[in-house]
Each structure stands twice: as structure tokens, then as C-alpha cells.
PDB file of C-alpha atoms in Angstrom:
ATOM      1  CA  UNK H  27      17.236   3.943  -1.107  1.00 78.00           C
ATOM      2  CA  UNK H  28      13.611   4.501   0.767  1.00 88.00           C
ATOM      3  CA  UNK H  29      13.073   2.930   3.990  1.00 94.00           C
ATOM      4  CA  UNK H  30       9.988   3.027   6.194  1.00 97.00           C
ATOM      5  CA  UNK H  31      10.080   1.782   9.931  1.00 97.00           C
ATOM      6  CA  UNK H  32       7.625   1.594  12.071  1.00 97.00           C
ATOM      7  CA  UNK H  33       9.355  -0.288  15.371  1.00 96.00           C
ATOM      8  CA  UNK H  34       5.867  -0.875  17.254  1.00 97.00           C
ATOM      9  CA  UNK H  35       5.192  -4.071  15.783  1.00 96.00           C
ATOM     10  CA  UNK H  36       2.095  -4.697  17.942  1.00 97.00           C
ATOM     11  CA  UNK H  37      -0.198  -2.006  20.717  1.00 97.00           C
ATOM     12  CA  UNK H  38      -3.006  -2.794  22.710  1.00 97.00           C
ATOM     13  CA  UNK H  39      -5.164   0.174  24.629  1.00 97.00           C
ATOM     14  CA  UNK H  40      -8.127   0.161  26.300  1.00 97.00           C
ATOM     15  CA  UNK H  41     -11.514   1.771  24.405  1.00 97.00           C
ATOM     16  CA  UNK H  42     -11.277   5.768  24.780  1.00 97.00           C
ATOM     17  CA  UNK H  43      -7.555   5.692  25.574  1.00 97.00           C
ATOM     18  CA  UNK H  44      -5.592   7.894  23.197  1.00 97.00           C
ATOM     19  CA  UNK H  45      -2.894   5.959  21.145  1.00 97.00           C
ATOM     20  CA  UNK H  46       0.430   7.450  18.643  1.00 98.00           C
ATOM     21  CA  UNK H  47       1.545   4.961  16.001  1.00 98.00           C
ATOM     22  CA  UNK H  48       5.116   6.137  14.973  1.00 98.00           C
ATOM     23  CA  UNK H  49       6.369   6.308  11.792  1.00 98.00           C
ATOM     24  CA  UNK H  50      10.165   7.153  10.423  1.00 98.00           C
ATOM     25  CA  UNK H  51      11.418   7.267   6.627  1.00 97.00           C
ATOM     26  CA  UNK H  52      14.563   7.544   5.167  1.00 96.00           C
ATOM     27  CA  UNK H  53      14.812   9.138   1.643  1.00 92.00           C
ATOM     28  CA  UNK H  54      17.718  11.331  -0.566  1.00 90.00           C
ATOM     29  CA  UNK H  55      14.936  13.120  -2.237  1.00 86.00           C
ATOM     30  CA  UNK H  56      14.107  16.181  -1.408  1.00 85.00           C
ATOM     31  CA  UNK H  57      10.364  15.718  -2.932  1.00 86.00           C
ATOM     32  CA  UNK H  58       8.251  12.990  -1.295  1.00 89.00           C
ATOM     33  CA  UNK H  59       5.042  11.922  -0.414  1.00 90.00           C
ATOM     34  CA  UNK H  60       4.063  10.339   2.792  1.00 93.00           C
ATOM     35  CA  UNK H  61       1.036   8.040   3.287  1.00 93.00           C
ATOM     36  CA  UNK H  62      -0.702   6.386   6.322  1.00 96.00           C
ATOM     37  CA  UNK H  63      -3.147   2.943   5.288  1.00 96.00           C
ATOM     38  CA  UNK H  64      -5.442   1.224   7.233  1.00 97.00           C
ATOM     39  CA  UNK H  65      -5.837  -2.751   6.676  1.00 96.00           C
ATOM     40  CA  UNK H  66      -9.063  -4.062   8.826  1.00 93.00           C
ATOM     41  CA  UNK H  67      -9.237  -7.483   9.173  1.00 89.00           C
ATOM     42  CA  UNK H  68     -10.532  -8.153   5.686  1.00 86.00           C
ATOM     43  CA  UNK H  69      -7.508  -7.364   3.569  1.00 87.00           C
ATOM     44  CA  UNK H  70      -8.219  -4.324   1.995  1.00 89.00           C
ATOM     45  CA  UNK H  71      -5.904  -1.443   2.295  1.00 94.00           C
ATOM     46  CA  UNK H  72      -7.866   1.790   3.252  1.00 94.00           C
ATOM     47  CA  UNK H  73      -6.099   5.093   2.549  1.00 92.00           C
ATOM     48  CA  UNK H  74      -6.117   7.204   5.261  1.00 94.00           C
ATOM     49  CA  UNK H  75      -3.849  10.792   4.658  1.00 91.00           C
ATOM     50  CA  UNK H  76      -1.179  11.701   1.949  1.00 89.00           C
ATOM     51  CA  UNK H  77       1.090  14.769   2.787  1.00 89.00           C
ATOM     52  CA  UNK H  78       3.433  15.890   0.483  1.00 87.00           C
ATOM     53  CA  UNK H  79       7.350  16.644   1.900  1.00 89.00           C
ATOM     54  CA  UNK H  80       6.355  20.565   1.742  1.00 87.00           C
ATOM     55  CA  UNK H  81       3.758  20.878   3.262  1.00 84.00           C
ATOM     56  CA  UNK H  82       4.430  20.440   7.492  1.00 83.00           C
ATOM     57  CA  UNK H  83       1.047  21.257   8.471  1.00 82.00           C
ATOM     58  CA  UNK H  84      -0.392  18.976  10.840  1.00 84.00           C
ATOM     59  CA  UNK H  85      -3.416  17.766  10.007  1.00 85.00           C
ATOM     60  CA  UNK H  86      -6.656  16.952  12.132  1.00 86.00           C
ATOM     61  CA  UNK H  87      -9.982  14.830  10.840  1.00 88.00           C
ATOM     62  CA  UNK H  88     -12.211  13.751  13.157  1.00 92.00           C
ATOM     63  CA  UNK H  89     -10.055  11.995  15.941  1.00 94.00           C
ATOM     64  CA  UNK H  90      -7.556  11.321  13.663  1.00 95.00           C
ATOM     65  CA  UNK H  91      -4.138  13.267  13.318  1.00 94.00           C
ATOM     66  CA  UNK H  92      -0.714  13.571  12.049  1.00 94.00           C
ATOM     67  CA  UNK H  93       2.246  14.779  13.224  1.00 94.00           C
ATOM     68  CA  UNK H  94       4.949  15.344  10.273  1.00 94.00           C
ATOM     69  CA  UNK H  95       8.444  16.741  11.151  1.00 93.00           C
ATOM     70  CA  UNK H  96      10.952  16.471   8.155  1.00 92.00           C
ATOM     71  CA  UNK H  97      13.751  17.585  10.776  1.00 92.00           C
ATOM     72  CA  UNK H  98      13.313  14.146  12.676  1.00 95.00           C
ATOM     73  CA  UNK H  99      12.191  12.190   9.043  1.00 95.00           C
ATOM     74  CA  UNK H 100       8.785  10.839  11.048  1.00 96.00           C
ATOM     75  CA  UNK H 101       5.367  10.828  10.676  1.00 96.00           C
ATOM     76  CA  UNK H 102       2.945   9.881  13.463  1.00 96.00           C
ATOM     77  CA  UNK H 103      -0.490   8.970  13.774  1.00 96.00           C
ATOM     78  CA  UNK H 104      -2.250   9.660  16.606  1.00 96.00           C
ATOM     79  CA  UNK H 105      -6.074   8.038  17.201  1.00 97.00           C
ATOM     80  CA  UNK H 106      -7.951   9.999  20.236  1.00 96.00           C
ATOM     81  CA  UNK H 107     -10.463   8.386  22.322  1.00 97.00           C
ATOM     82  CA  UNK H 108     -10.062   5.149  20.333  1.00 97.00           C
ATOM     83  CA  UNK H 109     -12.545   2.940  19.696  1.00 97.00           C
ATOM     84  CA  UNK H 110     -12.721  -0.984  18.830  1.00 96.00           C
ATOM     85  CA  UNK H 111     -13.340  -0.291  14.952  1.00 95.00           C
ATOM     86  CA  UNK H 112      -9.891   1.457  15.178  1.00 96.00           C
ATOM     87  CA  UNK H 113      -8.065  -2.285  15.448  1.00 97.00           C
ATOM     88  CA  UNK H 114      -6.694  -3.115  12.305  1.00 97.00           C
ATOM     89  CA  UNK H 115      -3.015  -2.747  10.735  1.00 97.00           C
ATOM     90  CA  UNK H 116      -1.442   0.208   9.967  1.00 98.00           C
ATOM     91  CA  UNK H 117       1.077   1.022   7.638  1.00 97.00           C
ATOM     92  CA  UNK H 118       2.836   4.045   6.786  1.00 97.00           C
ATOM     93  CA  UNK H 119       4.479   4.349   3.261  1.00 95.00           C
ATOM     94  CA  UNK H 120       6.595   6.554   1.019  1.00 93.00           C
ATOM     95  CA  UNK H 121       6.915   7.318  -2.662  1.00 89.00           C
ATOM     96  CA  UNK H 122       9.273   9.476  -4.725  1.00 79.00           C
ATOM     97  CA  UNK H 123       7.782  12.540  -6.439  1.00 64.00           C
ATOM     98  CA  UNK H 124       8.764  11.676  -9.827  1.00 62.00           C
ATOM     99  CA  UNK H 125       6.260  11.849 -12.557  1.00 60.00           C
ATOM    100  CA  UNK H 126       5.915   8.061 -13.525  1.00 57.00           C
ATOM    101  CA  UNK H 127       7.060   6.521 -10.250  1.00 63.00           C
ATOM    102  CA  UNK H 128       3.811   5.250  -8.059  1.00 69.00           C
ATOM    103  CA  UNK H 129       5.865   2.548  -6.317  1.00 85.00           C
ATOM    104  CA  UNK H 130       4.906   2.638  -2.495  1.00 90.00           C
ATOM    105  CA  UNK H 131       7.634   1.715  -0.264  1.00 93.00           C
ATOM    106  CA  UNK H 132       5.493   0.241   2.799  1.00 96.00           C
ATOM    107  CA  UNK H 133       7.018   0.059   6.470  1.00 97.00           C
ATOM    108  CA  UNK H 134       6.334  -3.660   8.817  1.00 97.00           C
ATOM    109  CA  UNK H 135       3.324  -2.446  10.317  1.00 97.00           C
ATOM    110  CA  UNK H 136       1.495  -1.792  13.159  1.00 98.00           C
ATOM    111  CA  UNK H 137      -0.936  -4.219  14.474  1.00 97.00           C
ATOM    112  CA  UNK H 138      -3.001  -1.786  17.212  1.00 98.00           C
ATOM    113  CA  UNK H 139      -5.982  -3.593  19.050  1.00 97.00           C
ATOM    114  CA  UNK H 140      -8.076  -2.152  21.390  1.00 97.00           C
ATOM    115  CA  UNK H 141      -9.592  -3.705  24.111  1.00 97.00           C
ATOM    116  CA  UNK H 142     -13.442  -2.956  25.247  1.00 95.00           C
TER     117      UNK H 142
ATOM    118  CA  UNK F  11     -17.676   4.957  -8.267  1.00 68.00           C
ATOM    119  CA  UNK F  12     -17.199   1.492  -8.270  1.00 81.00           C
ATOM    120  CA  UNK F  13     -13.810   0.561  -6.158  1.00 93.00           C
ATOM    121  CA  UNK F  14     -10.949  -1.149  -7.003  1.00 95.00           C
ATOM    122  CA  UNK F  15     -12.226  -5.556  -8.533  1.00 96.00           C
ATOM    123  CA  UNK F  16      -9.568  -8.212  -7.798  1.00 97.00           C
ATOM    124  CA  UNK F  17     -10.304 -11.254  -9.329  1.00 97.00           C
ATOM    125  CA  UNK F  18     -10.096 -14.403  -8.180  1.00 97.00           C
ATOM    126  CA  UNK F  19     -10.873 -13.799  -4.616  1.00 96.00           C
ATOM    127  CA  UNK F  20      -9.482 -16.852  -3.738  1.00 97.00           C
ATOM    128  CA  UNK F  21      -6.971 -19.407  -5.238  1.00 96.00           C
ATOM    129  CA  UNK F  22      -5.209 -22.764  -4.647  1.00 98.00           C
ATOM    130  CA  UNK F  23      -2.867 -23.923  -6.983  1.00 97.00           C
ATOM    131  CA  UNK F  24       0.616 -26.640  -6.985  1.00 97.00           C
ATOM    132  CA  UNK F  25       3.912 -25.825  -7.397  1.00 97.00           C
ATOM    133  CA  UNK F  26       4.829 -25.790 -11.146  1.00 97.00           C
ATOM    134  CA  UNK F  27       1.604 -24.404 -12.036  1.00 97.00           C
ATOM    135  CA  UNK F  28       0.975 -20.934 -13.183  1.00 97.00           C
ATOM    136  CA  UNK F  29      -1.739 -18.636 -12.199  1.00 98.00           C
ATOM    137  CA  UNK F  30      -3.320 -15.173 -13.272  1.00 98.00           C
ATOM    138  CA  UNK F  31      -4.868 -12.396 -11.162  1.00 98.00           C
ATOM    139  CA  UNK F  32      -6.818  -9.812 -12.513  1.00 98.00           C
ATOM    140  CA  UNK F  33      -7.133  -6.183 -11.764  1.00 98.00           C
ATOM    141  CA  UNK F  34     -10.149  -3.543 -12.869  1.00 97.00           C
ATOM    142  CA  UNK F  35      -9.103  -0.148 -11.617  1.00 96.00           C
ATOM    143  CA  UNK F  36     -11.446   2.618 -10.681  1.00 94.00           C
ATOM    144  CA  UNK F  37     -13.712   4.185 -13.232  1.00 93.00           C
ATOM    145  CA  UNK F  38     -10.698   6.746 -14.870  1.00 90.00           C
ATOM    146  CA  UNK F  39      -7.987   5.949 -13.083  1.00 90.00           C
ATOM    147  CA  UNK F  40      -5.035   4.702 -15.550  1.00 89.00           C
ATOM    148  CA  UNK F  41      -2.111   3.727 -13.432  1.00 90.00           C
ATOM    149  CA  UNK F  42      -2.666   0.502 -11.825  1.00 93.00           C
ATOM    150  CA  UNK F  43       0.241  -1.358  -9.695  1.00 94.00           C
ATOM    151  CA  UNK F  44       0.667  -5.069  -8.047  1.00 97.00           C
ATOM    152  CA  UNK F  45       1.884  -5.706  -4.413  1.00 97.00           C
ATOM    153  CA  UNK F  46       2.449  -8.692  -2.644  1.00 98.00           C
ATOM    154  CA  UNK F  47       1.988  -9.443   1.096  1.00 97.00           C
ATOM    155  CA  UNK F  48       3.088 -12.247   2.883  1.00 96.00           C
ATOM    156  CA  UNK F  49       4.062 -12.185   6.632  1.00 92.00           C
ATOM    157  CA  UNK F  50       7.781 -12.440   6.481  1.00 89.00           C
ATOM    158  CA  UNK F  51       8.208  -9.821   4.235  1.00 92.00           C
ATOM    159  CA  UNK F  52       5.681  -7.229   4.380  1.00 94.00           C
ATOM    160  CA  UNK F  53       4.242  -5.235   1.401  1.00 96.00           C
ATOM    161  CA  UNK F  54       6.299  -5.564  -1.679  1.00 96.00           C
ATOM    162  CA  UNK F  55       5.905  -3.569  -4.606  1.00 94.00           C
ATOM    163  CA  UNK F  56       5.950  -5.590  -7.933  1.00 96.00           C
ATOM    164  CA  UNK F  57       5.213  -3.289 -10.843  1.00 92.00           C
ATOM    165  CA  UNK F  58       3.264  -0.953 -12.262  1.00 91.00           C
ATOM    166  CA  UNK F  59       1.768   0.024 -15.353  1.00 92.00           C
ATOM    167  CA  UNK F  60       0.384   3.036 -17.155  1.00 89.00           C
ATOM    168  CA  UNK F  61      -1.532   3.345 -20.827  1.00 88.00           C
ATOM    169  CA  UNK F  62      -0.336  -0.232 -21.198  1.00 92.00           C
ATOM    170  CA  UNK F  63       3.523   0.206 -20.502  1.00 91.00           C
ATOM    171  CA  UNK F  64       5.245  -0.952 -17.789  1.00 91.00           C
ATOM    172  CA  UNK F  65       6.527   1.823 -15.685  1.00 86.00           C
ATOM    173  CA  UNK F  66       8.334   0.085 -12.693  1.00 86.00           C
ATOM    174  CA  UNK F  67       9.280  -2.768 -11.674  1.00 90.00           C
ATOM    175  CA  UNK F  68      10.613  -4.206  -8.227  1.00 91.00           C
ATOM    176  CA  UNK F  69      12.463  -6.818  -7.338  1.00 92.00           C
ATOM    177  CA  UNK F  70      11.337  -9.709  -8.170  1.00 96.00           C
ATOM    178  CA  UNK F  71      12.193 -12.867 -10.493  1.00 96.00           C
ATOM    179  CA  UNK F  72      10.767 -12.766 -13.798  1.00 95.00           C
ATOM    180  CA  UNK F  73       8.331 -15.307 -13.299  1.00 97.00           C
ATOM    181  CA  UNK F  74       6.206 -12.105 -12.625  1.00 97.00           C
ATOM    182  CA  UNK F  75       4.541 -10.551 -14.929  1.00 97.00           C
ATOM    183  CA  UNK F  76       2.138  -8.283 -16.110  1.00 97.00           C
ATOM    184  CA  UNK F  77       0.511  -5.958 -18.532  1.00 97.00           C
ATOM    185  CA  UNK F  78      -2.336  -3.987 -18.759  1.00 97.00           C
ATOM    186  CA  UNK F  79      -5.385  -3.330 -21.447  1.00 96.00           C
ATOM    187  CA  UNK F  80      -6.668  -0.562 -23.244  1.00 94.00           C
ATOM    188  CA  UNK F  81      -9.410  -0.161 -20.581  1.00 93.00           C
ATOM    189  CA  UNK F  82      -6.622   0.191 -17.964  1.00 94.00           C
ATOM    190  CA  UNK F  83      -7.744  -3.331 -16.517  1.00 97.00           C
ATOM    191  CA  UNK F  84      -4.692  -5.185 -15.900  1.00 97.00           C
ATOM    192  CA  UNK F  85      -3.387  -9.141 -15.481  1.00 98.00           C
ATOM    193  CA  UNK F  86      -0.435 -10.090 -13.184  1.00 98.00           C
ATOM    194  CA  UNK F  87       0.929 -13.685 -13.770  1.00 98.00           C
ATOM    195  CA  UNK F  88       3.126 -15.976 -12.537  1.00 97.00           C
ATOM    196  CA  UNK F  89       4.583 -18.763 -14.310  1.00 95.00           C
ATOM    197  CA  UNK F  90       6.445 -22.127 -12.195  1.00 96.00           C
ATOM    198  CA  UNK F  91       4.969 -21.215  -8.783  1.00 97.00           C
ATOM    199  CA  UNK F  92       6.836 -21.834  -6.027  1.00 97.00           C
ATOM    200  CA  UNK F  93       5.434 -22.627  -2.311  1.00 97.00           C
ATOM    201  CA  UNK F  94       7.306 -18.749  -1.746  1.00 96.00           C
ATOM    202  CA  UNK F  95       4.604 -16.998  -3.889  1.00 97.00           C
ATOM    203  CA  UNK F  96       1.491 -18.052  -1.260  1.00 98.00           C
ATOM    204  CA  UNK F  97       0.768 -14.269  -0.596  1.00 97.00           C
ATOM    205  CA  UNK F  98      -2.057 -12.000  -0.625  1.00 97.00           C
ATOM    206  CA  UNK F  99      -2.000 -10.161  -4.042  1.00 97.00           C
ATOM    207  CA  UNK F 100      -3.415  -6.448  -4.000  1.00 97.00           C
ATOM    208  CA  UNK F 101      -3.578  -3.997  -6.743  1.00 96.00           C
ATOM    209  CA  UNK F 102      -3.851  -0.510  -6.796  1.00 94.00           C
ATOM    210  CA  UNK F 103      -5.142   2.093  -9.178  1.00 93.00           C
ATOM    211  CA  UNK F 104      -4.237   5.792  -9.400  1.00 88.00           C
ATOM    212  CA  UNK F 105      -5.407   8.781 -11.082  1.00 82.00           C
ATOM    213  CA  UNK F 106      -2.255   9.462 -12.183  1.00 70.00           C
ATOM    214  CA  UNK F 107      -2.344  12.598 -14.365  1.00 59.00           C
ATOM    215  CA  UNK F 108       0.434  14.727 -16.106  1.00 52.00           C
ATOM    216  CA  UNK F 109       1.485  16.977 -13.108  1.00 55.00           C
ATOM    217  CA  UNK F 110       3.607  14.636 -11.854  1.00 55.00           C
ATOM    218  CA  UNK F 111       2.081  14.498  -8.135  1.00 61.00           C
ATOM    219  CA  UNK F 112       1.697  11.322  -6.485  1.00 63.00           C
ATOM    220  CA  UNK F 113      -2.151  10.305  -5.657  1.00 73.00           C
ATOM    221  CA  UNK F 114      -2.959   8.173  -3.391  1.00 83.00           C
ATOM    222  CA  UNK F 115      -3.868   4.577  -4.810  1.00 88.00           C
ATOM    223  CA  UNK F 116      -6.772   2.675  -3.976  1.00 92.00           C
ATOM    224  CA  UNK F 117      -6.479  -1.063  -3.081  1.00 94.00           C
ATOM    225  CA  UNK F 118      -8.355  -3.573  -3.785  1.00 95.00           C
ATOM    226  CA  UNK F 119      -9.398  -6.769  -1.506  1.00 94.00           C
ATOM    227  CA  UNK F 120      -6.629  -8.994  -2.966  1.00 96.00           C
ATOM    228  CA  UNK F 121      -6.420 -12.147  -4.121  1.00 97.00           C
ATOM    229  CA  UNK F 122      -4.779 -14.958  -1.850  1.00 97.00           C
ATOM    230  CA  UNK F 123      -2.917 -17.172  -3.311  1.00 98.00           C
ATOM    231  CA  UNK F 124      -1.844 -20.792  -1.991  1.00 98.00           C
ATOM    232  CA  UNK F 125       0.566 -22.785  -3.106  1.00 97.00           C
ATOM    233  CA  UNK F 126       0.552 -26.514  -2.445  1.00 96.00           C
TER     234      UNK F 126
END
């Protein structure tokens, strides 16, 4: 069975400060996809990255990055100089690779506010 | 393109009643699926369909259900609502193709539904 945990159920920083949201999975498959989502105060969940289980790379956009190491199963997210836009939820999520399966299997959360 | 249309926004209805949501994908995508979020227990996948079949299906009672249109727009109902179901309802849509990779899916702003 999948399973997503993210154990930082709520973080607060101040503006600028930088700030890691941490994410581990648990899967049998070897093929797997791994997905960070933003959800702002008004509901809507706003994709942020997709990375595929074969491709390590970390990956860099703007003053966003991840961090994906299958030999410790995580995937972090790590928001430089922060700013107040950046509060919102965060969840990371997993799916199989199988043609046909598009079920997301969502960790708790991360509730990140930053402070002015 | 046009994102993701959840309709109603908004609902209130009593227990015993039944309610439907409705989904419009994004312009091309065919694969549309259903979550539900509520606080105790996160983002849960409830199904999803593709060219009008169900592909998957979580766990959940079968007072949910679904199906989806030749257009790809899809309907999620549920029938004898409990007090339990007050959620936020979000569906997805993915340009699922024949490759077999997982896209990302796009969410929509949800519909909330409370149960009195």
C-alpha cells in the first residue's frame, strides 16, 4: 500500500527566512510519480512539480526546489527567502505508474505561514 | 485554456437528501477524478473516470457515485447523505494519453458541501 507523511503538521517563519517542508512515501513499486500541491486559502489545489521515480535530479524554479532521494523514500520542498504569498497548505502526493491508475495518494499536510 | 469548473460552488443540504456535483475538465483533457477533503481525514481519493468508464475507485460506500459524459464533463453523486459527507469536493482532470505516464491533474475550486 502507498503512504505519504508529512510529520510537520504546522511552520511558521519570518518573511525572507528560508523554510524545508519534508515529505516521505512508502511504495512496493518500483515506478512512481511524486507530486508537491499548493492549496492557498481559497481551496484550490495548485500543482507545483511532478518527478517521476527515475529521474533524481533536483530541481530548481525560481526560489522553489526539491530535494528527491529514493534511498531515504523523501521528497522535500524547500522555499528560499519566503515571502507572505508562500502561506498556504502543502501537500505532497504519490501515484502508481500504471497506465489507467491517476489515483493520488495525498499526505496530512503542511500548513506553513509566514510572518511579515 | 479555461481551468478546471466545479459546480455548485456552494451547497447546503439535510441528511437523507441526495446531492450532485458537477465537473467540466480542461479543454482536452479526458481523465477526470473526485476527491474529498474534510479535516479529519485529509484528501481522499474517490474515483476516477476515463472515456466514460470508471477506472478506479477508493474506498468509499456506494452511496458515491459517478460517471462521466461524452464531452469528458463528469457528475459525482451521493445518495442518503450523512452529516460525515460535509467536505470540500474537488475534481481533477488529466491529459491522460496512451503512454501510460502519470500527468499531473488540475484541480478545481471545489464544491463544499454541508450537511445539516
Amino acid at each position: 500500500a502507498q503512504k505519504v507523511t508529512q510529520a510537520q503538521t504546522e511552520i511558521s517563519v519570518v518573511e525572507k527566512e528560508d523554510v524545508t517542508l519534508d515529505c516521505v512515501y512508502e511504495t512496493r513499486d518500483t515506478t512512481y510519480y511524486l507530486f508537491w500541491y499548493k492549496q492557498p486559502p481559497s481551496g484550490e489545489l495548485v500543482f507545483l512539480i511532478r518527478r517521476n521515480s527515475f529521474d533524481e535530479q533536483n530541481e530548481i524554479s525560481g526560489r522553489y526546489s526539491w530535494n528527491f532521494q529514493k534511498s531515504t523514500s523523501s521528497f522535500n520542498f524547500t522555499i528560499t527567502a519566503s515571502q507572505v504569498v508562500d502561506s498556504a497548505v502543502y501537500f505532497c502526493a504519490l501515484s502508481e505508474s500504471n497506465f489507467g491508475n491517476e489515483k493520488l495518494t495525498f499526505g496530512t499536510g503542511t500548513r506553513l505561514t509566514i510572518i511579515p | 485554456k479555461a481551468g478546471v469548473t466545479q459546480t455548485p460552488r456552494y451547497l447546503i443540504k439535510t441528511r437523507g437528501q441526495q446531492v450532485t456535483l458537477s465537473c467540466s475538465p480542461i479543454s482536452g483533457h479526458r481523465s477526470v477524478s473526485w476527491y474529498q477533503q474534510t479535516p479529519g481525514q485529509g484528501l481522499q481519493f474517490l474515483f476516477e473516470y476515463f472515456s466514460e468508464t470508471q477506472r478506479n475507485k477508493g474506498n468509499f460506500p456506494g452511496r458515491f457515485s459517478g460517471r462521466q459524459f461524452s464531452n469528458s464533463r463528469s457528475e459525482m453523486n451521493v445518495s442518503t447523505l450523512e452529516l460525515g459527507d460535509s467536505a470540500l469536493y474537488l475534481c481533477a482532470s488529466s491529459p491522460q494519453g496512451s503512454s501510460g505516464v502519470n500527468n499531473e491533474q488540475f484541480f478545481g475550486p471545489g464544491t463544499r458541501l454541508t450537511v445539516l
